mmCIF file of C-alpha atoms and ligand atoms in Angstrom:
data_model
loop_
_atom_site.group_PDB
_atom_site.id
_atom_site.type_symbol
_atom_site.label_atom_id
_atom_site.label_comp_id
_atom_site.label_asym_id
_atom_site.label_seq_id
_atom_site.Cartn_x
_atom_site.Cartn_y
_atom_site.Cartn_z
ATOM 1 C CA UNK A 1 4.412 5.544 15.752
ATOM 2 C CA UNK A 2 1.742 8.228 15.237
ATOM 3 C CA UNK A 3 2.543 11.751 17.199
ATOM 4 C CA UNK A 4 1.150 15.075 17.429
ATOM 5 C CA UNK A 5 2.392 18.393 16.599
ATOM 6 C CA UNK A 6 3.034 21.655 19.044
ATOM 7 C CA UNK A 7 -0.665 22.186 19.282
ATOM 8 C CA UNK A 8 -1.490 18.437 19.613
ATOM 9 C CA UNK A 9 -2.187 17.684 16.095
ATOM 10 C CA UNK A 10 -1.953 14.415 14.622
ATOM 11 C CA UNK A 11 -0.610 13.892 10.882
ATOM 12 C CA UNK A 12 -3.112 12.216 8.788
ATOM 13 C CA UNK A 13 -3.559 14.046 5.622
ATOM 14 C CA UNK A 14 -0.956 14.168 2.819
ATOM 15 C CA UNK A 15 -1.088 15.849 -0.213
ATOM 16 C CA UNK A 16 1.397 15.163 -2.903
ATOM 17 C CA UNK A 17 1.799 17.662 -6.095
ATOM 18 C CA UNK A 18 2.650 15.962 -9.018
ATOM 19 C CA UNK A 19 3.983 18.496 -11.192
ATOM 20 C CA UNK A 20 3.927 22.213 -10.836
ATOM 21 C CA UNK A 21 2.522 22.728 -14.637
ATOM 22 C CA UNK A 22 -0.803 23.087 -15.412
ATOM 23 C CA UNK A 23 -2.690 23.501 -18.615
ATOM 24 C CA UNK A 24 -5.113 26.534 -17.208
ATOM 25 C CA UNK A 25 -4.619 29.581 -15.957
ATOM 26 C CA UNK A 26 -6.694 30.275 -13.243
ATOM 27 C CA UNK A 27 -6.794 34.054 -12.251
ATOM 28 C CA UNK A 28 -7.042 33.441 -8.577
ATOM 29 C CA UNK A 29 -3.996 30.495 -8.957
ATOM 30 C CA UNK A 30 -1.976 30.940 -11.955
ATOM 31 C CA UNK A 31 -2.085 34.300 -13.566
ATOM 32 C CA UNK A 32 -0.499 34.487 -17.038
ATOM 33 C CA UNK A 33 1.007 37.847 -15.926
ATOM 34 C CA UNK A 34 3.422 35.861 -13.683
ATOM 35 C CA UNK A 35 2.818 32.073 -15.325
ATOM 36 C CA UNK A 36 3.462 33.023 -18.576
ATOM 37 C CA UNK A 37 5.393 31.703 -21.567
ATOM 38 C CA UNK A 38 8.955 32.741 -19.821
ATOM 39 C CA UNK A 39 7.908 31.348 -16.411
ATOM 40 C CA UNK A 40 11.111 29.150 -15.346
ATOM 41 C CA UNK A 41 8.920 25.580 -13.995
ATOM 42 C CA UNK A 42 11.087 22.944 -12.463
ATOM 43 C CA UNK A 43 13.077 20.985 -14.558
ATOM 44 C CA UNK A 44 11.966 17.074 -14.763
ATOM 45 C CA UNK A 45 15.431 16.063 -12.659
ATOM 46 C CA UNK A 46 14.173 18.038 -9.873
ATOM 47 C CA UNK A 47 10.952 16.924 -9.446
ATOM 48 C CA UNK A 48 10.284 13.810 -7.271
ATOM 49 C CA UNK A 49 9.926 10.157 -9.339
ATOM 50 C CA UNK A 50 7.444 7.636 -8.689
ATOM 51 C CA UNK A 51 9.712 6.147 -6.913
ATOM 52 C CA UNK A 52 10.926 8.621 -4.308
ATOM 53 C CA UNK A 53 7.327 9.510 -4.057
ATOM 54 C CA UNK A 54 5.948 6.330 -2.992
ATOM 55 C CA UNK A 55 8.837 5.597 -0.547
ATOM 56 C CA UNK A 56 7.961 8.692 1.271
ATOM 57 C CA UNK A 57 4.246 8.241 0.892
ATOM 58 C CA UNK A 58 4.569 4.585 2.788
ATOM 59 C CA UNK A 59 6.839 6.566 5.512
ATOM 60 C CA UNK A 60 3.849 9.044 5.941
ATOM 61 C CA UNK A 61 1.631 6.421 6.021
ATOM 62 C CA UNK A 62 3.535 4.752 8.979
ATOM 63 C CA UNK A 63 3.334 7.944 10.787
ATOM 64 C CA UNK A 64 -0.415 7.671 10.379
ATOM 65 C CA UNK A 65 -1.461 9.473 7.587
ATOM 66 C CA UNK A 66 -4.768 8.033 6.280
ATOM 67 C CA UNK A 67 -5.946 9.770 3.134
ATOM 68 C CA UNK A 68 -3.428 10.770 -0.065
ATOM 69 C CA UNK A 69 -4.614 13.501 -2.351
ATOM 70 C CA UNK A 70 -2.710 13.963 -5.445
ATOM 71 C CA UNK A 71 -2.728 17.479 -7.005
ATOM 72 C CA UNK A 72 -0.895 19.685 -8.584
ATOM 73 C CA UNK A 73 -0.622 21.990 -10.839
ATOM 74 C CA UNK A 74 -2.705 19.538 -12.459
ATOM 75 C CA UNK A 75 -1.948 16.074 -11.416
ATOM 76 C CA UNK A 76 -3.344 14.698 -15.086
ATOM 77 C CA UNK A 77 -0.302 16.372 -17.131
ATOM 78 C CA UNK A 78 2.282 14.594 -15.228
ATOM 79 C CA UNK A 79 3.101 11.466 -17.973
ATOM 80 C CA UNK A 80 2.077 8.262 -16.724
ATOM 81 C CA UNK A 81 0.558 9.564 -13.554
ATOM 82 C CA UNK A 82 -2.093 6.097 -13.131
ATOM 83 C CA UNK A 83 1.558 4.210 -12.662
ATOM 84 C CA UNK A 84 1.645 6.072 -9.464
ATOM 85 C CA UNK A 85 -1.800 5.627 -8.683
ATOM 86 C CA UNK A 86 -1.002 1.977 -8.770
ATOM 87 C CA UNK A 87 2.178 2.001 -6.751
ATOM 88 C CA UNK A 88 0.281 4.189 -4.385
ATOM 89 C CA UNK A 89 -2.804 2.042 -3.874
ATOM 90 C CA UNK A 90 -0.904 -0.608 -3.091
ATOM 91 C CA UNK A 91 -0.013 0.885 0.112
ATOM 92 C CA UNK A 92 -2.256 -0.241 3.055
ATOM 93 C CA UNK A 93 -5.788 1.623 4.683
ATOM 94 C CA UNK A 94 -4.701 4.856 2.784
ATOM 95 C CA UNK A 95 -8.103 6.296 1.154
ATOM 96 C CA UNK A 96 -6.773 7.920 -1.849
ATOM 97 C CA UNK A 97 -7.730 10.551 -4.154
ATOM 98 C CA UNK A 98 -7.061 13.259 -6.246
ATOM 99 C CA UNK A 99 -8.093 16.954 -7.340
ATOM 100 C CA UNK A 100 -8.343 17.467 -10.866
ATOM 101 C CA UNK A 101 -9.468 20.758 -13.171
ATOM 102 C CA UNK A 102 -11.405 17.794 -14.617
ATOM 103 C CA UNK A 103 -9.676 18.969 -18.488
ATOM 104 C CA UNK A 104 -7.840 15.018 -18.930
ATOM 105 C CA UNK A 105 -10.891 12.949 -17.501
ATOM 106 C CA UNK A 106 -12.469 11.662 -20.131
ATOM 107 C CA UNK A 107 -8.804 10.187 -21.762
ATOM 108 C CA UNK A 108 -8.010 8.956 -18.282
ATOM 109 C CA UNK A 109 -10.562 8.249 -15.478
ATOM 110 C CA UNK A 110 -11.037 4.173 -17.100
ATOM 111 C CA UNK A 111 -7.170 3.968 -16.454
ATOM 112 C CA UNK A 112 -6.863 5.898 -12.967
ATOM 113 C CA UNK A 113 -10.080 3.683 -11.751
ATOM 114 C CA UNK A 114 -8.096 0.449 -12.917
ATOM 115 C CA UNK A 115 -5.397 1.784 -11.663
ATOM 116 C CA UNK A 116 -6.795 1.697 -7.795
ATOM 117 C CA UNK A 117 -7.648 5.267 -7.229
ATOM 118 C CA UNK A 118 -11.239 6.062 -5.554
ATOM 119 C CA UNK A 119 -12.837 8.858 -5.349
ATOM 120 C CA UNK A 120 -12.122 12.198 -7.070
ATOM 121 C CA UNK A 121 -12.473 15.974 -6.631
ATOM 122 C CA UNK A 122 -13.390 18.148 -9.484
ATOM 123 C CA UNK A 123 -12.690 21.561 -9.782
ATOM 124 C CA UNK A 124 -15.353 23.878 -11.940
ATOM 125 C CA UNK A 125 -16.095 27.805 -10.960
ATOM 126 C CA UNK A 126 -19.121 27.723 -13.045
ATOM 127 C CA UNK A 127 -21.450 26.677 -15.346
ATOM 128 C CA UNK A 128 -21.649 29.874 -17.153
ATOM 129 C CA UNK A 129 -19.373 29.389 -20.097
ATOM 130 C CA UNK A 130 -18.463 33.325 -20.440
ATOM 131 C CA UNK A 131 -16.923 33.080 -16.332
ATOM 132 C CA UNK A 132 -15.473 29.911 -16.654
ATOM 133 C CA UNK A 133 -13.316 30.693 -19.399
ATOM 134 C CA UNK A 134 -12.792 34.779 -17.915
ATOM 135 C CA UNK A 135 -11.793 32.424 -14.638
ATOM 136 C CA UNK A 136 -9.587 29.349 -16.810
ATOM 137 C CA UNK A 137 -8.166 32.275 -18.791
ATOM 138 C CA UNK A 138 -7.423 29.268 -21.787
ATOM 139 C CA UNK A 139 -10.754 29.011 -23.024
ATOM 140 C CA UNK A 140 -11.439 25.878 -22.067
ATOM 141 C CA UNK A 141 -15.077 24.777 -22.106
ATOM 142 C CA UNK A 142 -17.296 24.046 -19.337
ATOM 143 C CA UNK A 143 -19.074 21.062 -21.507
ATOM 144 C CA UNK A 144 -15.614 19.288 -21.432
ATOM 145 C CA UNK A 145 -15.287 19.537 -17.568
ATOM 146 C CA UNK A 146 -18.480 18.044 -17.045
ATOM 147 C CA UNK A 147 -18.077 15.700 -19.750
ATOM 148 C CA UNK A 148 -14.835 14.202 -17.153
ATOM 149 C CA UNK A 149 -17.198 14.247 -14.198
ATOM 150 C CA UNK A 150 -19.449 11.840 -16.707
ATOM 151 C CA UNK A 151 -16.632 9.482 -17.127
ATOM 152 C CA UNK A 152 -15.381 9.382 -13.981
ATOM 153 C CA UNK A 153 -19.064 8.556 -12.303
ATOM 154 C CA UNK A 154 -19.635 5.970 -14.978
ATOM 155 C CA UNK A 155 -16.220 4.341 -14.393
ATOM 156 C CA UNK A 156 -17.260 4.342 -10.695
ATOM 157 C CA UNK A 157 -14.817 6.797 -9.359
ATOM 158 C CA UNK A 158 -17.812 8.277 -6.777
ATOM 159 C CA UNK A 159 -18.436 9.953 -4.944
ATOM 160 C CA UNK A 160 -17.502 13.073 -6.956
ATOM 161 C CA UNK A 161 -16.976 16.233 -5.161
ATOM 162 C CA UNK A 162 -17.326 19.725 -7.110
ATOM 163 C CA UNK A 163 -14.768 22.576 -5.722
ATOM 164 C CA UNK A 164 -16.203 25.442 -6.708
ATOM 165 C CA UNK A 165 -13.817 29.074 -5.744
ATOM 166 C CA UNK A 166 -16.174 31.640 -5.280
ATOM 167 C CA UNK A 167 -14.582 35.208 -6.193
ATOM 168 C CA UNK A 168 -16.516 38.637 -5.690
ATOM 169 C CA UNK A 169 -16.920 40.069 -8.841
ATOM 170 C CA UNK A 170 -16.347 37.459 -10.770
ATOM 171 C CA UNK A 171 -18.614 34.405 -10.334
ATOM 172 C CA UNK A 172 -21.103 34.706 -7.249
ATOM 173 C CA UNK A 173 -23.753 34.932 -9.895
ATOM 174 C CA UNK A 174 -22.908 31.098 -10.568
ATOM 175 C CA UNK A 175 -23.682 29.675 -6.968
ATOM 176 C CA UNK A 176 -27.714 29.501 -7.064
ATOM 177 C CA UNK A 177 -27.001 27.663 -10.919
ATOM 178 C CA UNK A 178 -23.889 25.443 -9.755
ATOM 179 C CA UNK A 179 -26.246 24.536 -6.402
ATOM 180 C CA UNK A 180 -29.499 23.415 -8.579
ATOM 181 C CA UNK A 181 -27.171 21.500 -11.295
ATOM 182 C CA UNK A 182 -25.373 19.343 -8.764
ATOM 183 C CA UNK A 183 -27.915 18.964 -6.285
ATOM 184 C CA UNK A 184 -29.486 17.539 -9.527
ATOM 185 C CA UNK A 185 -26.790 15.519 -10.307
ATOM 186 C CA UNK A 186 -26.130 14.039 -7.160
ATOM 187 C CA UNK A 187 -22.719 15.178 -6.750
ATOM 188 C CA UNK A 188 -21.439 17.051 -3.992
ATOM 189 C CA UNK A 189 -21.002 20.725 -4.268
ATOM 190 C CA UNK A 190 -18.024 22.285 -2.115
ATOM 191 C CA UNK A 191 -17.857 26.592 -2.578
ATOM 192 C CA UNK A 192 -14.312 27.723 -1.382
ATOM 193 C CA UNK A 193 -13.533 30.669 -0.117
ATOM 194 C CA UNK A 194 -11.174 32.717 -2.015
ATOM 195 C CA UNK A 195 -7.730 32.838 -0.357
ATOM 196 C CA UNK A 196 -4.498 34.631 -0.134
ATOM 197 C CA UNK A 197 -2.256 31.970 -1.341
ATOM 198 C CA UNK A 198 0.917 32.302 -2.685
ATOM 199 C CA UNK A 199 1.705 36.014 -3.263
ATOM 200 C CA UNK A 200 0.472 36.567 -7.058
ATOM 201 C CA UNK A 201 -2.725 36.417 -7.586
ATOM 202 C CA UNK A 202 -3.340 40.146 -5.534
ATOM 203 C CA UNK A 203 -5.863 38.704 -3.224
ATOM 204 C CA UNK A 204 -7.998 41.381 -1.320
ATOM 205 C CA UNK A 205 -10.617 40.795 1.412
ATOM 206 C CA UNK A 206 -13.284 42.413 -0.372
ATOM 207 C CA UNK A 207 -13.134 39.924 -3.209
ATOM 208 C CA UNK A 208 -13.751 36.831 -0.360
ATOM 209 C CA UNK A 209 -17.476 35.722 -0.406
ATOM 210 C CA UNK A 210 -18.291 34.872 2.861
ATOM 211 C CA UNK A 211 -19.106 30.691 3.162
ATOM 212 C CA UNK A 212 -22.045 32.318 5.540
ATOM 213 C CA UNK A 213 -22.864 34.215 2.885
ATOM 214 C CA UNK A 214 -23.002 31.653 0.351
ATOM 215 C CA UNK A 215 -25.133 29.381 2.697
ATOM 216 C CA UNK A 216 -27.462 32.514 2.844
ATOM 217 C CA UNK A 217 -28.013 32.677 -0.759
ATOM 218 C CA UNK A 218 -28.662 29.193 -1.182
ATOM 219 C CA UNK A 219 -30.844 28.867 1.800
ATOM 220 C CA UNK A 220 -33.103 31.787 0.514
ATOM 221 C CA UNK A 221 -33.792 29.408 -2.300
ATOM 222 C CA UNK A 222 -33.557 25.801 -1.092
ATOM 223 C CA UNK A 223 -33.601 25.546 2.491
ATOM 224 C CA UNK A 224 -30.689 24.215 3.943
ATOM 225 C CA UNK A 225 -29.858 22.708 7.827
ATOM 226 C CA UNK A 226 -26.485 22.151 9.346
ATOM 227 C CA UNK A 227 -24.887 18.500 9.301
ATOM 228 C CA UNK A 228 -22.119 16.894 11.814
ATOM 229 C CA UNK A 229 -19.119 16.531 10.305
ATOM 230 C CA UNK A 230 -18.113 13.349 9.046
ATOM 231 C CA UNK A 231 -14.690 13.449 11.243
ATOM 232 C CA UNK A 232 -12.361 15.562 13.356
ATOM 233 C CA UNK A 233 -9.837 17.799 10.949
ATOM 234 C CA UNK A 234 -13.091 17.933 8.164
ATOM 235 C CA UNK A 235 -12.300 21.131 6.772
ATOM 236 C CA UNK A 236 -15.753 21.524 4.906
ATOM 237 C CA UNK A 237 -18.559 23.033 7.020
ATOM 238 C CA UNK A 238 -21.613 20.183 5.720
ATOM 239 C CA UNK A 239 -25.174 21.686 5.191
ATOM 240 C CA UNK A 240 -28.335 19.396 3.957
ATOM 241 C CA UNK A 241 -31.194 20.045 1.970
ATOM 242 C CA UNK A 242 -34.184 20.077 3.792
ATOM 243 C CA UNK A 243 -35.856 18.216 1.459
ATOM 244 C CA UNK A 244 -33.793 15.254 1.667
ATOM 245 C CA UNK A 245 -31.745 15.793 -1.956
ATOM 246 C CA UNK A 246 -28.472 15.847 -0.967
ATOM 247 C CA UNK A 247 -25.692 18.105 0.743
ATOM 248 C CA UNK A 248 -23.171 21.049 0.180
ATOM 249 C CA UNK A 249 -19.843 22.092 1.659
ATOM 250 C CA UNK A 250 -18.647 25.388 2.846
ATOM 251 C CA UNK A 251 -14.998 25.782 3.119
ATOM 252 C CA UNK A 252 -14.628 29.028 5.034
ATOM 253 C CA UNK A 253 -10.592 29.260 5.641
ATOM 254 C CA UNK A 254 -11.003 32.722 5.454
ATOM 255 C CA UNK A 255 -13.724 33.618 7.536
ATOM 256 C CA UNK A 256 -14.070 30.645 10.117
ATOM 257 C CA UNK A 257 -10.156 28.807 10.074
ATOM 258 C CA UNK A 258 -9.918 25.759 10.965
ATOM 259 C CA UNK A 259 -6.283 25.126 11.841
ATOM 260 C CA UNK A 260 -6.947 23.992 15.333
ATOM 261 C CA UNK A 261 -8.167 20.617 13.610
ATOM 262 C CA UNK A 262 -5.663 21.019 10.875
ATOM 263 C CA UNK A 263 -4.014 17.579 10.177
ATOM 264 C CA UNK A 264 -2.586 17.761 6.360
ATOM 265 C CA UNK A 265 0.991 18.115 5.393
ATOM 266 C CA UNK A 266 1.943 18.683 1.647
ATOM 267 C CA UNK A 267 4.766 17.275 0.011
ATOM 268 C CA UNK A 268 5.820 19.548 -3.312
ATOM 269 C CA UNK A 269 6.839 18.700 -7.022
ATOM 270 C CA UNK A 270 10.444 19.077 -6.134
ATOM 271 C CA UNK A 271 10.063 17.045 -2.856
ATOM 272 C CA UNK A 272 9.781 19.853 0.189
ATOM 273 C CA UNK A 273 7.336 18.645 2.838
ATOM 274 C CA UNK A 274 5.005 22.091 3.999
ATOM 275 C CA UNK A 275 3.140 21.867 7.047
ATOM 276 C CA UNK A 276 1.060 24.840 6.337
ATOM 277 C CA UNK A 277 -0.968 25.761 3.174
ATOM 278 C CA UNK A 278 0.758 29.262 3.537
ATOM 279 C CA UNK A 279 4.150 28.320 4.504
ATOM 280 C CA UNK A 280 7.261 30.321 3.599
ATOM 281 C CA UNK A 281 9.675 27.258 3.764
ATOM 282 C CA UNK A 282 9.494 23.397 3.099
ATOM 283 C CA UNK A 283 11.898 21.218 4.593
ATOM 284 C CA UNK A 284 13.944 19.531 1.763
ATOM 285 C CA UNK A 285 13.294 15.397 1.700
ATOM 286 C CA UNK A 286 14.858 15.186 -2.195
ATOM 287 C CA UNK A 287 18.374 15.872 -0.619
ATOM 288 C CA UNK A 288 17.870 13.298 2.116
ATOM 289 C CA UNK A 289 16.201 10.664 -0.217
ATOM 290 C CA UNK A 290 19.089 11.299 -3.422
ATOM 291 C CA UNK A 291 21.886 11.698 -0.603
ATOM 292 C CA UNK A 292 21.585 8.343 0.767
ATOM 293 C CA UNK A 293 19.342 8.372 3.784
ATOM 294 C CA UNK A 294 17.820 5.364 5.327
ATOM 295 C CA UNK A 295 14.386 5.118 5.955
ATOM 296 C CA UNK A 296 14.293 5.009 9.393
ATOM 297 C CA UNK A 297 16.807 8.986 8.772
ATOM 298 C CA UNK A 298 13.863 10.158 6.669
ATOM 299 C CA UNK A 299 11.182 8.888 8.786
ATOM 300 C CA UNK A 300 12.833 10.748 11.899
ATOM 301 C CA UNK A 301 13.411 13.502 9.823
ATOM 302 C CA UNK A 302 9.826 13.866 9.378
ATOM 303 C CA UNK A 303 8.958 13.361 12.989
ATOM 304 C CA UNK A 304 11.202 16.189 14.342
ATOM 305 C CA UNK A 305 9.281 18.475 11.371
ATOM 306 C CA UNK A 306 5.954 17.632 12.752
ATOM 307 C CA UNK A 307 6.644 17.720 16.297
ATOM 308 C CA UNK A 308 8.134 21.151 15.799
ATOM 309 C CA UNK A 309 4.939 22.405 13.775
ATOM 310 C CA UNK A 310 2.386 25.249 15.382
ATOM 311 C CA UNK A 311 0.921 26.591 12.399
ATOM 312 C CA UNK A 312 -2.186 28.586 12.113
ATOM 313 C CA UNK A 313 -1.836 30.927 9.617
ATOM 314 C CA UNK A 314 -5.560 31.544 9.095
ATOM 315 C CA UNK A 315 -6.242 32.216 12.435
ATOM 316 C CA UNK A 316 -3.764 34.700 12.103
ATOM 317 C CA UNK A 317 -4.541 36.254 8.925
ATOM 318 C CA UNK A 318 -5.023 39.691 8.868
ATOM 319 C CA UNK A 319 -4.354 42.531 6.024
ATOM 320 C CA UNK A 320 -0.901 43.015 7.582
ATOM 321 C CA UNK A 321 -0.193 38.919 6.754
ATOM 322 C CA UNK A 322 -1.141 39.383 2.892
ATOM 323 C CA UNK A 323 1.698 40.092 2.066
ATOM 324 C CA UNK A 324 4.121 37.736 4.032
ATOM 325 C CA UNK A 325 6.141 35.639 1.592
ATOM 326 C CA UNK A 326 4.382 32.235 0.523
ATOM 327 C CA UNK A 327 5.071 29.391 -1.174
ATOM 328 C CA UNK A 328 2.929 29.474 -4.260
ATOM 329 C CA UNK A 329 -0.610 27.244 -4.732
ATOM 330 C CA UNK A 330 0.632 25.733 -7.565
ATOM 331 C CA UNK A 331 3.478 24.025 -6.048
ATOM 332 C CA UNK A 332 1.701 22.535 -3.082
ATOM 333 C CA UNK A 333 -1.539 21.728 -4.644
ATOM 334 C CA UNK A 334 -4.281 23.623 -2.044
HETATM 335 N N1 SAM B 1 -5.360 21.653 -10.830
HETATM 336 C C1 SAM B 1 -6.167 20.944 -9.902
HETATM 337 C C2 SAM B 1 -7.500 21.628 -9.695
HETATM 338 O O1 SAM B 1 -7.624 22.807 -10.058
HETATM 339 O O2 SAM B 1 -8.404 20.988 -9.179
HETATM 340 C C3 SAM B 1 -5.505 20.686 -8.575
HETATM 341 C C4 SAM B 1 -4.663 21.779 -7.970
HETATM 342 S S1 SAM B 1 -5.556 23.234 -7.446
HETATM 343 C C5 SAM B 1 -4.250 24.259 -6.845
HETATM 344 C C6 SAM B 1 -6.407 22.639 -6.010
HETATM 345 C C7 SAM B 1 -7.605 23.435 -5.582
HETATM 346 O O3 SAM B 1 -7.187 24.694 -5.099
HETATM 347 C C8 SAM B 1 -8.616 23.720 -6.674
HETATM 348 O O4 SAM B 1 -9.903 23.298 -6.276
HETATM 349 C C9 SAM B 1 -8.558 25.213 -6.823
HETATM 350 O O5 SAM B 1 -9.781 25.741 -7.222
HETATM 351 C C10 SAM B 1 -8.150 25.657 -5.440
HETATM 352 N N2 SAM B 1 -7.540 26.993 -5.408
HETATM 353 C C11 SAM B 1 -6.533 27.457 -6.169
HETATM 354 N N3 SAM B 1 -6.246 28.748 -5.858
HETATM 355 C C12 SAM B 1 -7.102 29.105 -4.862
HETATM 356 C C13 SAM B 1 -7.320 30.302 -4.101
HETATM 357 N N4 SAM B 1 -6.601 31.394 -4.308
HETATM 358 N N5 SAM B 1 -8.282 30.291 -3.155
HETATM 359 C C14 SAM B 1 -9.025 29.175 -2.932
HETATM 360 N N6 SAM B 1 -8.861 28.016 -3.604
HETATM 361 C C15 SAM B 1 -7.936 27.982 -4.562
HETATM 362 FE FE1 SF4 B 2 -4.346 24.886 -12.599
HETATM 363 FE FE2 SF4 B 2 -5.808 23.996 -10.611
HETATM 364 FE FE3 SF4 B 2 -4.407 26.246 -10.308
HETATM 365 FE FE4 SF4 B 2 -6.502 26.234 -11.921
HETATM 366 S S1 SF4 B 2 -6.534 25.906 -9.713
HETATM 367 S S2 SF4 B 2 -4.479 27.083 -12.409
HETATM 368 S S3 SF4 B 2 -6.471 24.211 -12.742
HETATM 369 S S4 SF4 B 2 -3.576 24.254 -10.601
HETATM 370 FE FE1 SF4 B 3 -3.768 24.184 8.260
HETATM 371 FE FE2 SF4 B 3 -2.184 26.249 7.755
HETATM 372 FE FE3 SF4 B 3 -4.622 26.109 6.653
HETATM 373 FE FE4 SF4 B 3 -4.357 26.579 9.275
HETATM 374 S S1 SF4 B 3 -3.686 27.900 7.628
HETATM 375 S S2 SF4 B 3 -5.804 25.154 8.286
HETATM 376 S S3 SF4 B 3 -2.561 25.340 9.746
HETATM 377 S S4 SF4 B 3 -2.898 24.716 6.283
#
């Protein structure tokens, strides 16, 4: 039976993380200060199977959840990650997807499109190989990144969605070139605000370009208008170009929340379901699933979670909530 949360929120957006490893180094997600060569990630017997994951999934998806994203860490260095795309597609009206750093895409898209997944989200901060790798911190290439995007659009994994994380400082002189590549390209080009996730990447709010901002910039140089979103909960502000050659997407979490709409629970690596993005606590579904409960104990379980939820954390957000305890990005996956 479908329900609402506190605040009259339905539940219709999962996220699953695969695997809290990843093989870059993002300085706003994973610094190597912190995720370095010592870091303690979670051994393989504590992270959810296949199995485990795709029971809960079709539990979710009986509570009305509609769209699966898989991500990460990056979702592509979990081992045999398209046999859960498969077990996962075969689940009913669920529109599923999956946010990638792009790195694995040309050895797997063919596979993940056979597989059943649809559409895909790309992450790439720039096109600006010296930023890009400053941003990666592993040196990886931007050529490589886009040469996943080309595999996954020829293997018909479309449409694909850019993320781009805009941080002051660092790569706001990418936007106008990202904007003209893409809009060239045909793909759609999201900017995200930086945020405060987790509690080690030493986020400040003078680093956060503004999504009005960014629409500003772009505007001065290819006119943009405002576009209805394409359903309740979207959490991408849609602009068009003027001209008729495609769209962007602002994703101001900072600057304009949107947690009033916010539909989207996350289920970890280790199997905590998080009904907030900046959550201190999950609530533990490994112990229920490896201790014996029945579906219809988990499935409750879940209920009582969601009806108890009233998050807004961005609406809240202020320099005094910086520095709250968080769980960390790479565990839940954005
Ligand atoms: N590794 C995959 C990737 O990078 O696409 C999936 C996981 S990643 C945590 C999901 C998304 O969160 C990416 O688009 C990433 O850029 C974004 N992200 C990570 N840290 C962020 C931050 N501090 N502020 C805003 N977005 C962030
Ligand atoms: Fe890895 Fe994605 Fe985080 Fe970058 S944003 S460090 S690619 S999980
Ligand atoms: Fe949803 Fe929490 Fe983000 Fe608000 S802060 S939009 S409740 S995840």
């Amino acid at each position: 039976m479908p329900f609402t949360d506190l605040l009259n929120r339905p539940l219709r957006d999962l996220r699953i993380s695969v695997t809290d490893r990843c093989n870059f180094r993002c300085v706003y997600c994973m610094p190597k200060e912190i995720f370095g060569s010592d870091y303690h990630y979670l051994p393989h017997d504590q992270v959810l199977t296949f199995e485990e994951i795709t029971r809960l999934a079709r539990m979710f998806a009986a509570h009305g959840v509609k769209k699966i994203r898989l991500t990460g860490g990056e979702p592509l260095v979990r081992k045999g990650l398209t046999l859960l795309v498969s077990m996962l597609s075969q689940i009913p009206d669920i529109d599923l997807t999956m946010t990638t750093n792009g790195s694995l895409l040309p050895r797997y898209a063919q596979a993940l499109k056979d597989a059943g997944l649809k559409r895909i989200s790309v992450s790439l901060d720039s096109l600006d190989n010296e930023v890009f790798k400053a941003m990666n911190d592993v040196d990886f290439p931007v050529e490589k990144v886009l040469e996943g995007m080309e595999t996954a659009q020829k293997v018909g994994l479309e449409p694909i969605k850019v993320n781009m994380v805009v941080k002051r400082g660092m790569n706001e002189s990418s936007i106008l070139p990202m904007a003209r590549f893409f809009r060239e390209k045909g793909y759609i080009l999201r900017f995200i605000e930086y945020m405060d996730v987790g509690h080690t990447n030493g986020w400040r709010m003078d680093d956060v370009i503004s999504a009005k901002e960014i629409v500003e910039i772009i505007n001065a140089e290819m006119p943009l208008e405002p576009l209805d979103p394409n359903y309740t909960g979207e959490v991408a502000e849609r602009w068009r170009y003027k001209d008729g050659s495609g769209e962007i997407g602002v994703i101001a979490s900072v600057t304009q929340p949107f947690c009033r709409d916010c539909n989207r629970a996350r289920l970890s690596a280790e199997g905590k379901l998080y009904t907030c993005l900046f959550a201190v606590k999950g609530h533990d579904l490994k112990s229920l699933l490896r201790g014996g409960a029945t579906d219809e104990e988990i499935s409750q379980f879940i209920a009582r979670v969601w009806g108890r939820r009233a998050d807004r954390y961005s609406e809240l957000r202020s320099e005094n909530t910086v520095d709250l305890p968080k769980v960390e990005m790479s565990h839940i996956g954005g």
